[in-house]
């Protein structure tokens, strides 16, 4: 009965979803306005698919070229060498052309490939900043928290469930540079690759092991 009810609910939602967005393939490079923007447009690539809202504005599309004037859903800073642009640049970062970007209803980028190393708050305006690697996807949730990204450097982060297996520490592990990290809504790691050996209940996971973390169990090798 529960399965039937779930199936019926999905069928009921399909028309609503269809009314919210449409998908089309662009026959030429096309200037379109992202949803949430009050003015301006971006050029989206010929031959790519774009998802449009019911006003014909872009929800998701493939950029024609590298683009600077895009606001990430979270607060972030473009990093060049050892320098970080001042805060007045913090609303805009570089996104890579020939890659897909997704905009929220306010015009902020939820997902896109960053074309420069970028420092971002895991939770908006809560220190510290974490540096994410250029030419990788940086993803935010609707609350503007980082969901996942590839870290530039070995980075100390808090794993989910740390109290069960890091009882004698301050609750942090070092995660390996150049690897993807996935976060929960509290900025705790739920998937990541450890930079140092980790021993839990007599089992040692060597550096470079990718682990899944949760509040309900000890780390699990992936």
Short mmCIF file of C-alpha atoms in Angstrom, two decimals:
data_model
loop_
_atom_site.label_atom_id
_atom_site.label_comp_id
_atom_site.label_asym_id
_atom_site.label_seq_id
_atom_site.Cartn_x
_atom_site.Cartn_y
_atom_site.Cartn_z
CA UNK A 1 0.00 0.00 0.00
CA UNK A 2 2.82 2.39 0.88
CA UNK A 3 4.52 1.67 -2.46
CA UNK A 4 1.30 2.38 -4.35
CA UNK A 5 0.81 5.65 -2.45
CA UNK A 6 4.39 6.73 -3.19
CA UNK A 7 3.92 5.93 -6.87
CA UNK A 8 0.70 7.96 -7.00
CA UNK A 9 2.41 10.92 -5.34
CA UNK A 10 5.23 10.81 -7.91
CA UNK A 11 2.68 10.79 -10.74
CA UNK A 12 0.93 13.78 -9.17
CA UNK A 13 4.18 15.70 -8.99
CA UNK A 14 5.21 15.14 -12.62
CA UNK A 15 2.86 17.76 -14.13
CA UNK A 16 3.96 20.31 -11.51
CA UNK A 17 7.63 19.68 -12.28
CA UNK A 18 6.97 19.96 -16.01
CA UNK A 19 5.34 23.37 -15.49
CA UNK A 20 8.34 24.64 -13.54
CA UNK A 21 11.04 24.04 -16.16
CA UNK A 22 11.74 23.01 -19.72
CA UNK A 23 14.89 21.81 -21.47
CA UNK A 24 16.10 22.82 -24.92
CA UNK A 25 19.23 22.39 -27.04
CA UNK A 26 20.77 25.65 -28.27
CA UNK A 27 21.30 25.83 -32.05
CA UNK A 28 23.79 28.69 -31.63
CA UNK A 29 25.68 30.56 -28.89
CA UNK A 30 22.84 32.34 -27.11
CA UNK A 31 22.61 35.22 -24.64
CA UNK A 32 20.12 34.33 -21.91
CA UNK A 33 19.27 35.73 -18.51
CA UNK A 34 19.84 33.47 -15.48
CA UNK A 35 16.87 33.18 -13.15
CA UNK A 36 16.91 35.70 -10.31
CA UNK A 37 18.82 38.32 -12.31
CA UNK A 38 17.12 41.71 -12.68
CA UNK A 39 19.19 42.60 -15.75
CA UNK A 40 22.09 41.34 -17.85
CA UNK A 41 22.71 38.05 -19.60
CA UNK A 42 25.31 35.32 -20.07
CA UNK A 43 26.31 33.52 -23.25
CA UNK A 44 25.48 29.82 -23.24
CA UNK A 45 27.17 27.38 -25.59
CA UNK A 46 25.88 26.21 -28.95
CA UNK A 47 24.83 22.55 -28.96
CA UNK A 48 24.41 22.37 -25.18
CA UNK A 49 21.21 21.83 -23.24
CA UNK A 50 19.74 24.54 -21.03
CA UNK A 51 17.08 24.14 -18.38
CA UNK A 52 14.72 27.12 -18.36
CA UNK A 53 12.12 28.24 -15.85
CA UNK A 54 8.61 29.21 -16.94
CA UNK A 55 9.87 32.74 -17.74
CA UNK A 56 12.52 31.43 -20.13
CA UNK A 57 15.35 32.21 -17.70
CA UNK A 58 18.25 29.81 -17.17
CA UNK A 59 18.24 27.39 -14.23
CA UNK A 60 21.15 25.29 -15.57
CA UNK A 61 23.28 25.83 -18.65
CA UNK A 62 26.78 25.47 -20.13
CA UNK A 63 28.80 28.68 -20.21
CA UNK A 64 30.38 29.71 -23.51
CA UNK A 65 33.51 31.11 -21.82
CA UNK A 66 35.14 31.75 -18.46
CA UNK A 67 32.97 34.18 -16.52
CA UNK A 68 33.93 36.32 -13.52
CA UNK A 69 30.77 38.23 -12.59
CA UNK A 70 28.91 35.35 -10.96
CA UNK A 71 27.98 35.21 -7.30
CA UNK A 72 28.48 31.87 -5.53
CA UNK A 73 25.63 30.80 -3.26
CA UNK A 74 28.08 30.86 -0.36
CA UNK A 75 30.55 33.62 0.47
CA UNK A 76 33.81 32.95 -1.34
CA UNK A 77 37.05 34.67 -2.34
CA UNK A 78 39.12 34.18 -5.47
CA UNK A 79 42.69 33.20 -4.58
CA UNK A 80 45.61 34.08 -6.82
CA UNK A 81 49.02 32.90 -5.59
CA UNK A 82 49.23 33.96 -1.92
CA UNK A 83 46.73 36.79 -2.25
CA UNK A 84 43.01 36.97 -1.61
CA UNK A 85 40.98 39.78 -3.11
CA UNK A 86 39.50 42.22 -0.55
CA UNK A 87 35.95 41.61 0.72
CA UNK A 88 34.37 43.85 -1.90
CA UNK A 89 35.21 41.13 -4.44
CA UNK A 90 33.73 38.39 -2.28
CA UNK A 91 30.41 38.17 -4.13
CA UNK A 92 32.04 37.24 -7.43
CA UNK A 93 34.32 34.39 -8.44
CA UNK A 94 35.51 32.90 -11.72
CA UNK A 95 33.58 30.02 -13.27
CA UNK A 96 34.96 27.96 -16.13
CA UNK A 97 33.59 28.08 -19.65
CA UNK A 98 32.38 24.93 -21.41
CA UNK A 99 31.03 23.71 -18.07
CA UNK A 100 27.57 23.67 -16.54
CA UNK A 101 26.37 26.17 -13.93
CA UNK A 102 23.18 26.04 -11.88
CA UNK A 103 21.47 29.13 -10.44
CA UNK A 104 19.12 29.35 -7.48
CA UNK A 105 15.96 31.44 -7.63
CA UNK A 106 17.90 34.55 -6.55
CA UNK A 107 20.54 34.22 -9.26
CA UNK A 108 23.31 32.83 -7.06
CA UNK A 109 25.40 29.94 -8.40
CA UNK A 110 24.64 26.68 -6.59
CA UNK A 111 26.98 24.56 -8.70
CA UNK A 112 29.75 25.31 -11.17
CA UNK A 113 33.37 24.59 -12.09
CA UNK A 114 35.63 27.21 -10.53
CA UNK A 115 38.42 28.39 -12.83
CA UNK A 116 40.66 29.75 -10.03
CA UNK A 117 41.56 28.47 -6.57
CA UNK A 118 38.77 29.75 -4.33
CA UNK A 119 38.45 30.24 -0.57
CA UNK A 120 34.91 29.67 0.75
CA UNK A 121 33.15 29.53 4.08
CA UNK A 122 31.69 26.05 4.68
CA UNK A 123 28.82 27.82 6.45
CA UNK A 124 28.15 31.45 5.42
CA UNK A 125 30.32 33.93 7.35
CA UNK A 126 31.57 31.35 9.86
CA UNK A 127 35.36 31.04 10.00
CA UNK A 128 37.59 29.61 8.77
CA UNK A 129 37.76 29.75 5.00
CA UNK A 130 38.64 26.54 3.16
CA UNK A 131 40.51 26.66 -0.14
CA UNK A 132 39.04 24.70 -3.06
CA UNK A 133 40.94 23.70 -6.18
CA UNK A 134 40.54 25.33 -9.59
CA UNK A 135 38.93 23.38 -12.45
CA UNK A 136 36.77 21.41 -10.00
CA UNK A 137 33.08 21.63 -9.14
CA UNK A 138 32.08 23.61 -6.03
CA UNK A 139 28.55 22.83 -4.86
CA UNK A 140 26.34 24.73 -2.37
CA UNK A 141 22.95 23.81 -0.90
CA UNK A 142 19.90 26.09 -0.83
CA UNK A 143 21.03 27.43 2.57
CA UNK A 144 24.37 28.45 0.98
CA UNK A 145 26.45 25.87 2.83
CA UNK A 146 29.18 24.02 0.93
CA UNK A 147 28.03 20.51 -0.02
CA UNK A 148 31.21 19.29 -1.68
CA UNK A 149 34.41 20.45 -3.28
CA UNK A 150 38.02 19.44 -3.96
CA UNK A 151 40.42 20.91 -1.40
CA UNK A 152 43.69 22.52 -2.51
CA UNK A 153 45.74 21.74 0.58
CA UNK A 154 45.94 19.23 3.41
CA UNK A 155 43.13 20.60 5.56
CA UNK A 156 41.96 20.02 9.14
CA UNK A 157 38.20 19.39 9.13
CA UNK A 158 35.65 17.95 11.55
CA UNK A 159 34.24 14.52 10.57
CA UNK A 160 30.68 13.51 11.46
CA UNK A 161 30.51 11.29 14.56
CA UNK A 162 33.97 12.38 15.69
CA UNK A 163 33.04 12.04 19.37
CA UNK A 164 32.90 8.25 18.99
CA UNK A 165 36.40 7.75 17.60
CA UNK A 166 38.31 10.98 18.31
CA UNK A 167 37.47 11.24 21.99
CA UNK A 168 40.97 12.37 22.96
CA UNK A 169 41.27 15.08 20.33
CA UNK A 170 39.58 18.37 19.54
CA UNK A 171 37.46 16.65 16.91
CA UNK A 172 39.48 17.25 13.75
CA UNK A 173 41.20 15.12 11.12
CA UNK A 174 43.58 16.15 8.38
CA UNK A 175 42.17 15.50 4.90
CA UNK A 176 44.36 15.04 1.85
CA UNK A 177 45.09 17.80 -0.65
CA UNK A 178 43.57 17.40 -4.10
CA UNK A 179 40.72 15.15 -2.96
CA UNK A 180 36.97 15.68 -2.88
CA UNK A 181 35.27 16.26 0.46
CA UNK A 182 31.52 15.97 1.07
CA UNK A 183 29.93 17.87 3.97
CA UNK A 184 26.68 17.66 5.92
CA UNK A 185 24.60 20.74 6.76
CA UNK A 186 26.72 21.34 9.88
CA UNK A 187 29.98 21.54 7.88
CA UNK A 188 31.06 18.11 9.13
CA UNK A 189 32.74 15.72 6.70
CA UNK A 190 30.62 12.74 5.66
CA UNK A 191 33.06 11.59 2.96
CA UNK A 192 36.74 12.37 2.64
CA UNK A 193 40.25 11.04 2.09
CA UNK A 194 42.47 11.11 5.18
CA UNK A 195 45.99 12.58 4.97
CA UNK A 196 47.41 10.56 7.92
CA UNK A 197 46.93 7.05 9.28
CA UNK A 198 43.83 6.67 11.46
CA UNK A 199 43.26 3.88 13.98
CA UNK A 200 39.72 3.14 15.18
CA UNK A 201 39.01 0.26 17.58
CA UNK A 202 42.19 -1.56 16.56
CA UNK A 203 41.65 -1.09 12.81
CA UNK A 204 44.17 1.16 11.06
CA UNK A 205 43.19 3.03 7.93
CA UNK A 206 46.34 4.19 6.09
CA UNK A 207 46.83 7.69 4.76
CA UNK A 208 45.07 8.06 1.42
CA UNK A 209 42.05 5.98 2.45
CA UNK A 210 38.65 7.41 1.53
CA UNK A 211 36.22 7.06 4.42
CA UNK A 212 32.53 7.61 5.03
CA UNK A 213 31.59 9.22 8.35
CA UNK A 214 28.28 9.31 10.20
CA UNK A 215 26.83 10.09 13.61
CA UNK A 216 25.59 6.53 14.01
CA UNK A 217 28.69 4.42 13.32
CA UNK A 218 32.46 4.38 13.14
CA UNK A 219 34.19 5.39 9.88
CA UNK A 220 33.67 3.02 6.98
CA UNK A 221 36.10 2.46 4.11
CA UNK A 222 34.67 3.33 0.69
#
